[in-house]
Short mmCIF file of C-alpha atoms and ligand atoms in Angstrom, two decimals:
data_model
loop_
_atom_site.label_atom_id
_atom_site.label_comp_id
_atom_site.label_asym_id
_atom_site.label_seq_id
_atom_site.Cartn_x
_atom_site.Cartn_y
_atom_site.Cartn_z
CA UNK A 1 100.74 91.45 61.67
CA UNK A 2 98.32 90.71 59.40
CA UNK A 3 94.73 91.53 59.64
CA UNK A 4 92.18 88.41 60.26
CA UNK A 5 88.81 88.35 60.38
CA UNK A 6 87.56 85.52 63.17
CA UNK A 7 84.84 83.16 62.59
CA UNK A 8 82.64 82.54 65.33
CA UNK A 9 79.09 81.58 66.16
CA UNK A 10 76.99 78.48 68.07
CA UNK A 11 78.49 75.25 68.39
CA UNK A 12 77.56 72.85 65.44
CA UNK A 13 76.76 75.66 62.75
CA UNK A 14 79.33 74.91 60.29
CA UNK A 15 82.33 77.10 61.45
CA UNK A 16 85.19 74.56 61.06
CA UNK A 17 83.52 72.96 57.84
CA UNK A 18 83.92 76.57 56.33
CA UNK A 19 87.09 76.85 57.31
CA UNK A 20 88.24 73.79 56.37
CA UNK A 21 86.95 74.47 52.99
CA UNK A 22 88.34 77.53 52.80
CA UNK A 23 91.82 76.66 53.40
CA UNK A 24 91.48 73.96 51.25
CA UNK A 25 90.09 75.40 48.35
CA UNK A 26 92.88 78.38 48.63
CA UNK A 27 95.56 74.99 49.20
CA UNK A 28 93.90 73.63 45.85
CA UNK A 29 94.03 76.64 43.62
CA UNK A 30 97.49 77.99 44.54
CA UNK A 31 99.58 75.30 44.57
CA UNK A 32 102.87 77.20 43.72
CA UNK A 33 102.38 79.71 46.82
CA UNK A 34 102.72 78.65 50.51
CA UNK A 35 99.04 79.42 51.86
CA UNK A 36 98.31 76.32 53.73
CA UNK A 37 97.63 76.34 57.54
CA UNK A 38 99.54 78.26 59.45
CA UNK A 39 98.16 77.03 62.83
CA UNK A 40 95.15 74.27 62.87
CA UNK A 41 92.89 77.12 63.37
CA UNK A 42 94.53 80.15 61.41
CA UNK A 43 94.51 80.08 57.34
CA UNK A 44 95.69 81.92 54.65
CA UNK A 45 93.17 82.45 51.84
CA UNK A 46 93.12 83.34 48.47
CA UNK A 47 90.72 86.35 47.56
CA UNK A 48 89.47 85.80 44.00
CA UNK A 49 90.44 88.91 41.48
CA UNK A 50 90.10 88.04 37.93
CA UNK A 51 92.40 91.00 37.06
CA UNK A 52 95.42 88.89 37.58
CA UNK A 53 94.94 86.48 34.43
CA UNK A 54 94.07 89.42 32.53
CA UNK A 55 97.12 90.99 33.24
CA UNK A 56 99.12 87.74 32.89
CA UNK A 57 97.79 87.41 29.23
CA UNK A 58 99.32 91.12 28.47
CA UNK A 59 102.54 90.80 30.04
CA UNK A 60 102.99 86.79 29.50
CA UNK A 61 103.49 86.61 32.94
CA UNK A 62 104.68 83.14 34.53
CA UNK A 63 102.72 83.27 37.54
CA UNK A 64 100.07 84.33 39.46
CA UNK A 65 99.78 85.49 42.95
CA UNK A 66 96.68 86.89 44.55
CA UNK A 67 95.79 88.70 47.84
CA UNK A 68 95.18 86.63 51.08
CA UNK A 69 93.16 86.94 53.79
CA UNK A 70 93.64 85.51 56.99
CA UNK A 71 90.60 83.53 59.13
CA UNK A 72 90.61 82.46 62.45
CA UNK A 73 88.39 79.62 63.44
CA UNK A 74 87.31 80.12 66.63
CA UNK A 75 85.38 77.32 69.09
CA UNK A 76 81.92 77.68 69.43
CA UNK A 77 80.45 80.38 71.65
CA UNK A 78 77.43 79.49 74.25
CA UNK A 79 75.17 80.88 76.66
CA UNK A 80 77.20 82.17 79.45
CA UNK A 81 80.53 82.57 77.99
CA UNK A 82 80.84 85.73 79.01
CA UNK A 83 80.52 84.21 82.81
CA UNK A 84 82.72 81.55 82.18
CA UNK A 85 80.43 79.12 80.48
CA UNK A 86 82.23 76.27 78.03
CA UNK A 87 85.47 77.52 77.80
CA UNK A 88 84.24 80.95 78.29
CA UNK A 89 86.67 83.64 78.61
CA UNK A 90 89.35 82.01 76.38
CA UNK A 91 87.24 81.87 73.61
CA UNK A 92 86.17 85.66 74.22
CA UNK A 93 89.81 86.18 74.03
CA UNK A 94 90.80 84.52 70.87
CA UNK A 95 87.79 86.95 69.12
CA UNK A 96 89.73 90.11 70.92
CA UNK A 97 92.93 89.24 68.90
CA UNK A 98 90.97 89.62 65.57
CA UNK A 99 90.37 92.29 63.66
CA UNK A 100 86.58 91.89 62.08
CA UNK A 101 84.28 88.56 62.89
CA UNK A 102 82.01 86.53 60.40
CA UNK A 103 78.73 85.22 62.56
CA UNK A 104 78.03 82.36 61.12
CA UNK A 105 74.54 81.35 61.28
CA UNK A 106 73.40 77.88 61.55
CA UNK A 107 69.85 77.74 58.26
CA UNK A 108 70.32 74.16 57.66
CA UNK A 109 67.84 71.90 58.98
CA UNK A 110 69.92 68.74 60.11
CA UNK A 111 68.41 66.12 62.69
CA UNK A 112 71.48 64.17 62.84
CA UNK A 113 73.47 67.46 63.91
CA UNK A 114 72.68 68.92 67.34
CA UNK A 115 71.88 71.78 67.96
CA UNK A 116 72.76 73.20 71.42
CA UNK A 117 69.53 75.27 71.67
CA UNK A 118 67.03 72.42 70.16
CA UNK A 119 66.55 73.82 66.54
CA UNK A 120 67.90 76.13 64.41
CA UNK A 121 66.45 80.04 65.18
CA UNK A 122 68.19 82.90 63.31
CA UNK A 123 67.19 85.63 65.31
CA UNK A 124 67.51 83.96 68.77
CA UNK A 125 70.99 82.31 67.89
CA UNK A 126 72.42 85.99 67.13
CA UNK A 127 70.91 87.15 70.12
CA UNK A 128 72.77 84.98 71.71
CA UNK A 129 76.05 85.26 70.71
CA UNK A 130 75.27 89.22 70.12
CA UNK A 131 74.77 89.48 74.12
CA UNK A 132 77.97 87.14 75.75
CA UNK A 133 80.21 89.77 73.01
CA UNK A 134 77.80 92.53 74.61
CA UNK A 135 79.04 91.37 78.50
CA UNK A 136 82.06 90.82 77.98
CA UNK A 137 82.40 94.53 76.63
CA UNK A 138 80.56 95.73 79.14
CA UNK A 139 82.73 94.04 82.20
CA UNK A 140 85.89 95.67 79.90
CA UNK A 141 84.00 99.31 79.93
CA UNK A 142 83.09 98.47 83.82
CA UNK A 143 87.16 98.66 84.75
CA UNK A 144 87.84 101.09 82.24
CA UNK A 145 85.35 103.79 83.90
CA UNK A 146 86.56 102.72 87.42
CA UNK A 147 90.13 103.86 86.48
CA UNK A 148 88.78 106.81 83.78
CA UNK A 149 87.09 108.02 87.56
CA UNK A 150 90.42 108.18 89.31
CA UNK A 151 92.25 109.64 86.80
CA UNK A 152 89.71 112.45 85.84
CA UNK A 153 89.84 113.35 89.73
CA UNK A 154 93.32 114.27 89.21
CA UNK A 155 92.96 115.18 85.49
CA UNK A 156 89.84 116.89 84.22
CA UNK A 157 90.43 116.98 81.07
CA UNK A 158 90.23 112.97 80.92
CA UNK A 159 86.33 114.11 81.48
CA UNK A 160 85.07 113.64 77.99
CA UNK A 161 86.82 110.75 78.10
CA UNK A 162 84.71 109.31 81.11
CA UNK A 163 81.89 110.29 79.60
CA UNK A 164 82.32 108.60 76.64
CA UNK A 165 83.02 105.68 78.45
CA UNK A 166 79.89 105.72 80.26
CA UNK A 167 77.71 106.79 76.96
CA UNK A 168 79.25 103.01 75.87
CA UNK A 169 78.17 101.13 78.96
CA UNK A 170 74.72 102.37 78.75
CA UNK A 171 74.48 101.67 75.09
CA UNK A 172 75.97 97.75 75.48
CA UNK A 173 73.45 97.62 78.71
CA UNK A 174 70.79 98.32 75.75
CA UNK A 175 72.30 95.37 73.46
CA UNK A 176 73.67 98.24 71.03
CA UNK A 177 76.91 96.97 69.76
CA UNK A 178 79.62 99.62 70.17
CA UNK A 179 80.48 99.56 66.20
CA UNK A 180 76.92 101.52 66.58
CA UNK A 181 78.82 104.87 67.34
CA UNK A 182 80.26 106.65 64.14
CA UNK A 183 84.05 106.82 63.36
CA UNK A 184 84.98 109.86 64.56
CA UNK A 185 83.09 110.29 67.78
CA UNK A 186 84.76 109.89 70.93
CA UNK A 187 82.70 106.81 72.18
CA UNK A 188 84.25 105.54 68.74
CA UNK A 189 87.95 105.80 69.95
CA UNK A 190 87.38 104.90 73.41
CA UNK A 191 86.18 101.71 71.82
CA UNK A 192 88.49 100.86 69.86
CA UNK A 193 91.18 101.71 72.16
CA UNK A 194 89.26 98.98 74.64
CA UNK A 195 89.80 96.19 72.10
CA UNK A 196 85.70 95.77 72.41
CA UNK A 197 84.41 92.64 70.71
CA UNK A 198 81.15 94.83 69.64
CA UNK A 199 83.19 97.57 68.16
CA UNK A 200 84.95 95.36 65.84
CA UNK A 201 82.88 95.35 61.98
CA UNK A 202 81.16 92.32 61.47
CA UNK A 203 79.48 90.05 58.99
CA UNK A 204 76.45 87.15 58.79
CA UNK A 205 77.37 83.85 56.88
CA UNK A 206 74.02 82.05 56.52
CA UNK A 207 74.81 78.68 56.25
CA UNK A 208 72.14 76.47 54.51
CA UNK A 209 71.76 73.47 53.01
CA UNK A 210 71.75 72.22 49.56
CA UNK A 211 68.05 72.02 49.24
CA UNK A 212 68.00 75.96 49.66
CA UNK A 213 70.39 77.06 47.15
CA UNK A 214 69.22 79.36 44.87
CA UNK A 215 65.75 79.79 46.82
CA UNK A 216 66.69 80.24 50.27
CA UNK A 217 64.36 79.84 52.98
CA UNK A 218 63.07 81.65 55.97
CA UNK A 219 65.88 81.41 57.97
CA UNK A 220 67.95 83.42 55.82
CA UNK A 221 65.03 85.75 55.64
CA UNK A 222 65.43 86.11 59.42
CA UNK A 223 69.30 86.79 58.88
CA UNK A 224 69.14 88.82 55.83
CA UNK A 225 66.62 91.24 57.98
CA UNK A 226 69.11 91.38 61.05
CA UNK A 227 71.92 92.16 59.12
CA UNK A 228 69.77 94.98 56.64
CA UNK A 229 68.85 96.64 60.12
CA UNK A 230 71.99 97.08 61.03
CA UNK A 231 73.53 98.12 58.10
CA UNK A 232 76.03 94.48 57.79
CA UNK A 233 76.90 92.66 54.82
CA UNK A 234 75.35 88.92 54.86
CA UNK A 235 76.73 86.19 52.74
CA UNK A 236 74.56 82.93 52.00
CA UNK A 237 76.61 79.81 51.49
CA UNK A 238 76.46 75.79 51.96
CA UNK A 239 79.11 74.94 54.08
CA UNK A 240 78.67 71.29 52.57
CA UNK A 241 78.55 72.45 49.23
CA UNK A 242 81.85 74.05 49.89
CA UNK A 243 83.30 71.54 52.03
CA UNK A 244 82.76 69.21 48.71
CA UNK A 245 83.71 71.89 46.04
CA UNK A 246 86.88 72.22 47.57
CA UNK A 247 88.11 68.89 47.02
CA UNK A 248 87.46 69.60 43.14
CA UNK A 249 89.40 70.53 40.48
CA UNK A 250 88.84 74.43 38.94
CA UNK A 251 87.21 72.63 35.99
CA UNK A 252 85.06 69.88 38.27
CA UNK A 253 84.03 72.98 40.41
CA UNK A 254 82.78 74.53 37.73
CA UNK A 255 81.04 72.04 36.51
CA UNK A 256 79.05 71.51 39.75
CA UNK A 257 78.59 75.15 40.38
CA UNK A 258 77.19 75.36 36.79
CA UNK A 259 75.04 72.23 37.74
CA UNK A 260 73.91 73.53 40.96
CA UNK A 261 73.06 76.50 39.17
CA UNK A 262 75.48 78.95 41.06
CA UNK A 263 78.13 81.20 39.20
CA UNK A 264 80.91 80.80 41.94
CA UNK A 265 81.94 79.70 45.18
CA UNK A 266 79.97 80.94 47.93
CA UNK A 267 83.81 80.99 49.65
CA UNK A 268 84.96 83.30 47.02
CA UNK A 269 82.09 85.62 48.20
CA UNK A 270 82.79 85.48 51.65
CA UNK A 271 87.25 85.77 51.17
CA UNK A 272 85.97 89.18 48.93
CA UNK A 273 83.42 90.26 51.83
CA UNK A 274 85.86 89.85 54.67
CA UNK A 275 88.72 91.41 53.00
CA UNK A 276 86.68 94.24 52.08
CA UNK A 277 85.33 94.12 56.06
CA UNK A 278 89.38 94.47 57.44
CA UNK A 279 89.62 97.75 55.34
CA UNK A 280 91.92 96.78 53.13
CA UNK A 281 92.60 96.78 49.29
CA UNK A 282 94.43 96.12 46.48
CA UNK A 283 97.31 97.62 44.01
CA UNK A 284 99.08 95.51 41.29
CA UNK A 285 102.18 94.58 39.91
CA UNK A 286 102.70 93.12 36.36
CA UNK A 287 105.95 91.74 35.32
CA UNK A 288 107.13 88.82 33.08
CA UNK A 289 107.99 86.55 36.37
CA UNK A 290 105.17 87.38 38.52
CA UNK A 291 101.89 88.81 37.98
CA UNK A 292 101.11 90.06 41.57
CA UNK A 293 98.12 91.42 44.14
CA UNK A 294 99.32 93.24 47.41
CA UNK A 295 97.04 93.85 50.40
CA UNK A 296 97.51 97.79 51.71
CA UNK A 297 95.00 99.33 53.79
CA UNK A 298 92.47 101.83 52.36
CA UNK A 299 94.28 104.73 52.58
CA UNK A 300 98.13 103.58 52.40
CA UNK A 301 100.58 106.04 50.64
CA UNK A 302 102.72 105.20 48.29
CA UNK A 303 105.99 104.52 49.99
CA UNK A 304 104.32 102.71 52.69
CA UNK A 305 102.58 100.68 49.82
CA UNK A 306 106.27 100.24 48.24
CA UNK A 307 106.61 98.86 51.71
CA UNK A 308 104.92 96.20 51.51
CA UNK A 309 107.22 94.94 48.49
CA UNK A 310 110.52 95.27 50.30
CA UNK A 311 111.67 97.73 52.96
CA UNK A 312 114.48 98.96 50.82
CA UNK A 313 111.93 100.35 48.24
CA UNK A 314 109.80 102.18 50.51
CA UNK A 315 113.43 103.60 52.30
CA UNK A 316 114.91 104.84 48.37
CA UNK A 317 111.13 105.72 47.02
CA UNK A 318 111.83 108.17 44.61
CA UNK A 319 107.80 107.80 42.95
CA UNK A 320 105.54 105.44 41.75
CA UNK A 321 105.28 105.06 37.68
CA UNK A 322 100.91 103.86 37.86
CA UNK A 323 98.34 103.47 35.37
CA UNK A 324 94.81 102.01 36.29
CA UNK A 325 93.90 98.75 35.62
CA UNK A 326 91.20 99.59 33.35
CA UNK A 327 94.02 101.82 31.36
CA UNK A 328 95.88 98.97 31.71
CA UNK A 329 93.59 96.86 29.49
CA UNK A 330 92.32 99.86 27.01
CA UNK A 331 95.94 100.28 26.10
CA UNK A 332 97.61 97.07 26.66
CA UNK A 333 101.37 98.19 25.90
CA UNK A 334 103.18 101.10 27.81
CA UNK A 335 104.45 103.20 24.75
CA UNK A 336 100.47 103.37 24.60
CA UNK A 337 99.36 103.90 28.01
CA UNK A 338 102.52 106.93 28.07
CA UNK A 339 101.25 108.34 24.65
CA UNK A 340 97.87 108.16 25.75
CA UNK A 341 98.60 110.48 28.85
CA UNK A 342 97.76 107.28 31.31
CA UNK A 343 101.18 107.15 32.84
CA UNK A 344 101.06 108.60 36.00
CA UNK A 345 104.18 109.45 38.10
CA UNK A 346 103.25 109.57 41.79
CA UNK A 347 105.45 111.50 44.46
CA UNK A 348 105.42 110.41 48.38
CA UNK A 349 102.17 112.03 49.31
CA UNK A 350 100.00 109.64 46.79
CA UNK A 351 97.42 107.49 48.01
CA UNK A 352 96.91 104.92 46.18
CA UNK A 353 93.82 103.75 44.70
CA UNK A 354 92.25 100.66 44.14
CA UNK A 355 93.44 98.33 41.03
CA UNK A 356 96.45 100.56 40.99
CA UNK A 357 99.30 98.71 38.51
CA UNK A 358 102.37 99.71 40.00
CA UNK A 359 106.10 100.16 39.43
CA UNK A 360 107.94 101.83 42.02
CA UNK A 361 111.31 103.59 41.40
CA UNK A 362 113.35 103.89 44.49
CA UNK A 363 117.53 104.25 45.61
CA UNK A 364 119.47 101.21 46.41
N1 GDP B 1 73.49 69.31 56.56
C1 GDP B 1 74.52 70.13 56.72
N2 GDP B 1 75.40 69.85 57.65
C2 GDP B 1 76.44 70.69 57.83
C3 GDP B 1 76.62 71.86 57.02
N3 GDP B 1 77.72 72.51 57.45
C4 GDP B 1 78.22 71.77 58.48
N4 GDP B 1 77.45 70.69 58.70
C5 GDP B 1 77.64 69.62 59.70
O1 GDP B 1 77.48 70.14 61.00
C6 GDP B 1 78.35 69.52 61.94
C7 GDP B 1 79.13 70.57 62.69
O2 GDP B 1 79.94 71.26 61.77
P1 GDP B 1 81.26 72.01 62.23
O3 GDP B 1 81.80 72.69 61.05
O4 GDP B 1 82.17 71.14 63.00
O5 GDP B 1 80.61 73.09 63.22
P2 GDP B 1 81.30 74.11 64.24
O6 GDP B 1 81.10 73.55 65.59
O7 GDP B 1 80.51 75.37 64.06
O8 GDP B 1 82.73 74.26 63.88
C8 GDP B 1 79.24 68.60 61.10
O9 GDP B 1 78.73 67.29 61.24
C9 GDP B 1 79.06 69.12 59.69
O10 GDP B 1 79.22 68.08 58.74
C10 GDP B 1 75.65 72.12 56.00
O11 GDP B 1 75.73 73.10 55.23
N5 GDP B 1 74.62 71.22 55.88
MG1 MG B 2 84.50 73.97 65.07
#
């Protein structure tokens, strides 16, 4: 399955106009690869990497094909989801079966858009949504520590087990998200093993309006400083700026962009900040039919990365024949890049790194 990254917030902040534009844009710029829709609510999106039409000059390479990352746009959250409030616990759901979430953040002043609290307040809209996630781990940690107690009864070493459990409950009783507790720590395991909505890594959009671009305004100032405190990534965006770039051309989006004064997309910033969110990355393939980006995890091995190619190459890996991409470009033809030293050849154990351009030899 492939990683998503859900995007949830208030009713009426711009969730499904992001989307939409996301989707859209990806539709728009990759016409010769199936991204599209794949439900109403679940897209496929291109994440921006210039590399690729470098490499396609140096290989005269027929097409392109970049990484995806997959969104999820989820219905609005309220006040009392966590009891059952709107459609409550199936929305709280839906966020469990992704893997990261991007809060959007309603910083667009709008009269003729309600907004289910009266106006627009950074700090109290996160709050809100912050504390339904917050009960809803909390009722999940609540069952999980009644049956940690029975089985540590008849178990004691499921003790430190319990205890992290509990260390969890009284944090989310605080409002401390569980992503609080560091990777490695038990609290951190019991967490994740909970599927809690806090523990997954997360992400502001600030969502402002046209006026603001370039200069935003105070209520990104109240977002920015929520997301510096807790150590998250914010990205600032129009969601109707988008929504209308989209339905552009590369060259009439550029055009706007330059005359908005903006060097890209907001979207391209947030498919880069989410993809980066899931943990994943990024090797390379360059041949003369397809110049290529594939999505590993940080931390994939080689065969598994062959892997994600075709089965039968990770099964007959023999190694992995990589230069960097930055070799890549310095020397520009192989005889060079071998003479030069840059050709590496990579057994099972290699992990590959970042911008890695591939060629994998394997048995048939
Ligand atoms: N003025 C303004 N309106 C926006 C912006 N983004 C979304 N909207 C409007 O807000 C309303 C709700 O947007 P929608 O994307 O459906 O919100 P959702 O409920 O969070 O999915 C729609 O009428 C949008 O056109 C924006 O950046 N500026
Ligand atoms: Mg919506």
């Amino acid at each position: 399955m492939a990683l998503s990254c859900g995007i949830v917030g208030l009713p009426n902040v711009g969730k499904s106009t992001i989307f939409n534009a996301l989707t859209r844009s990806a539709a728009a710029l990759a016409a010769n690869y199936p991204f599209a829709t794949i439900e109403p609510n679940v897209g496929e999106v291109a994440v921006p990497d210039e590399r690729l039409r470098v490499l396609q000059d140096l290989v005269n390479g027929e097409r392109v094909v970049p990484a995806t990352v997959r969104f999820v746009d989820i219905a609005g959250l309220v006040r009392g989801a966590s009891a059952g409030q709107g459609l409550g616990n199936a929305f709280l759901s839906h966020i469990r079966e992704t893997d990261a979430i991007a809060m959007v953040v309603r910083c667009f002043e709008d009269d003729n858009v309600t907004h289910v609290e009266g106006s627009p307040d950074p700090a109290r809209d996160i709050e809100i949504i912050a504390i339904e996630l917050a009960l809803a781990d909390l009722a999940t940690m609540q069952r999980r520590v009644e049956k940690l107690e029975r089985e540590a009864r008849a178990n004691p070493k499921m003790r430190p087990q319990l205890d992290a459990a509990k260390n969890l409950i009284a944090a989310l009783e605080l409002g401390k998200a569980a992503r609080t507790f560091a990777s490695g720590t038990l609290e951190h395991e019991v967490a994740a093993e909970s599927f809690l909505l806090t523990a997954k890594p997360l992400l502001y959009v600030a969502n402002i309006d046209d006026s603001q671009i370039g200069k935003p305004g105070p209520l990104v100032d109240a977002v920015r400083r929520i997301a510096e405190a807790e150590g998250s990534r914010i990205v600032v965006l129009s969601g109707q700026i988008e929504s209308e770039l989209a339905g552009l051309s590369e060259e009439e989006a550029r055009e706007f962009c330059h005359e908005l004064g903006i060097e890209r997309s907001g979207l391209d910033d947030l498919a880069l900040a989410a993809y980066d969110l899931l943990g994943l990355m990024t090797f390379l393939t360059a041949g003369e039919k397809e110049v290529r980006a594939w999505t590993i995890a940080k931390g994939t091995a080689a065969p598994q990365a062959a892997g994600k190619i075709h089965s039968d190459i990770e099964r007959g890996f023999i190694r992995a024949e990589i230069v960097s991409y930055d070799d890549y470009v310095t020397y520009k033809t192989m005889d060079a890049m071998r003479s030069a030293g840059r050709l590496r050849s990579e057994g099972k154990d290699y992990i590959m790194e970042e911008g890695d351009v591939v060629n994998f030899r394997f048995n048939v």
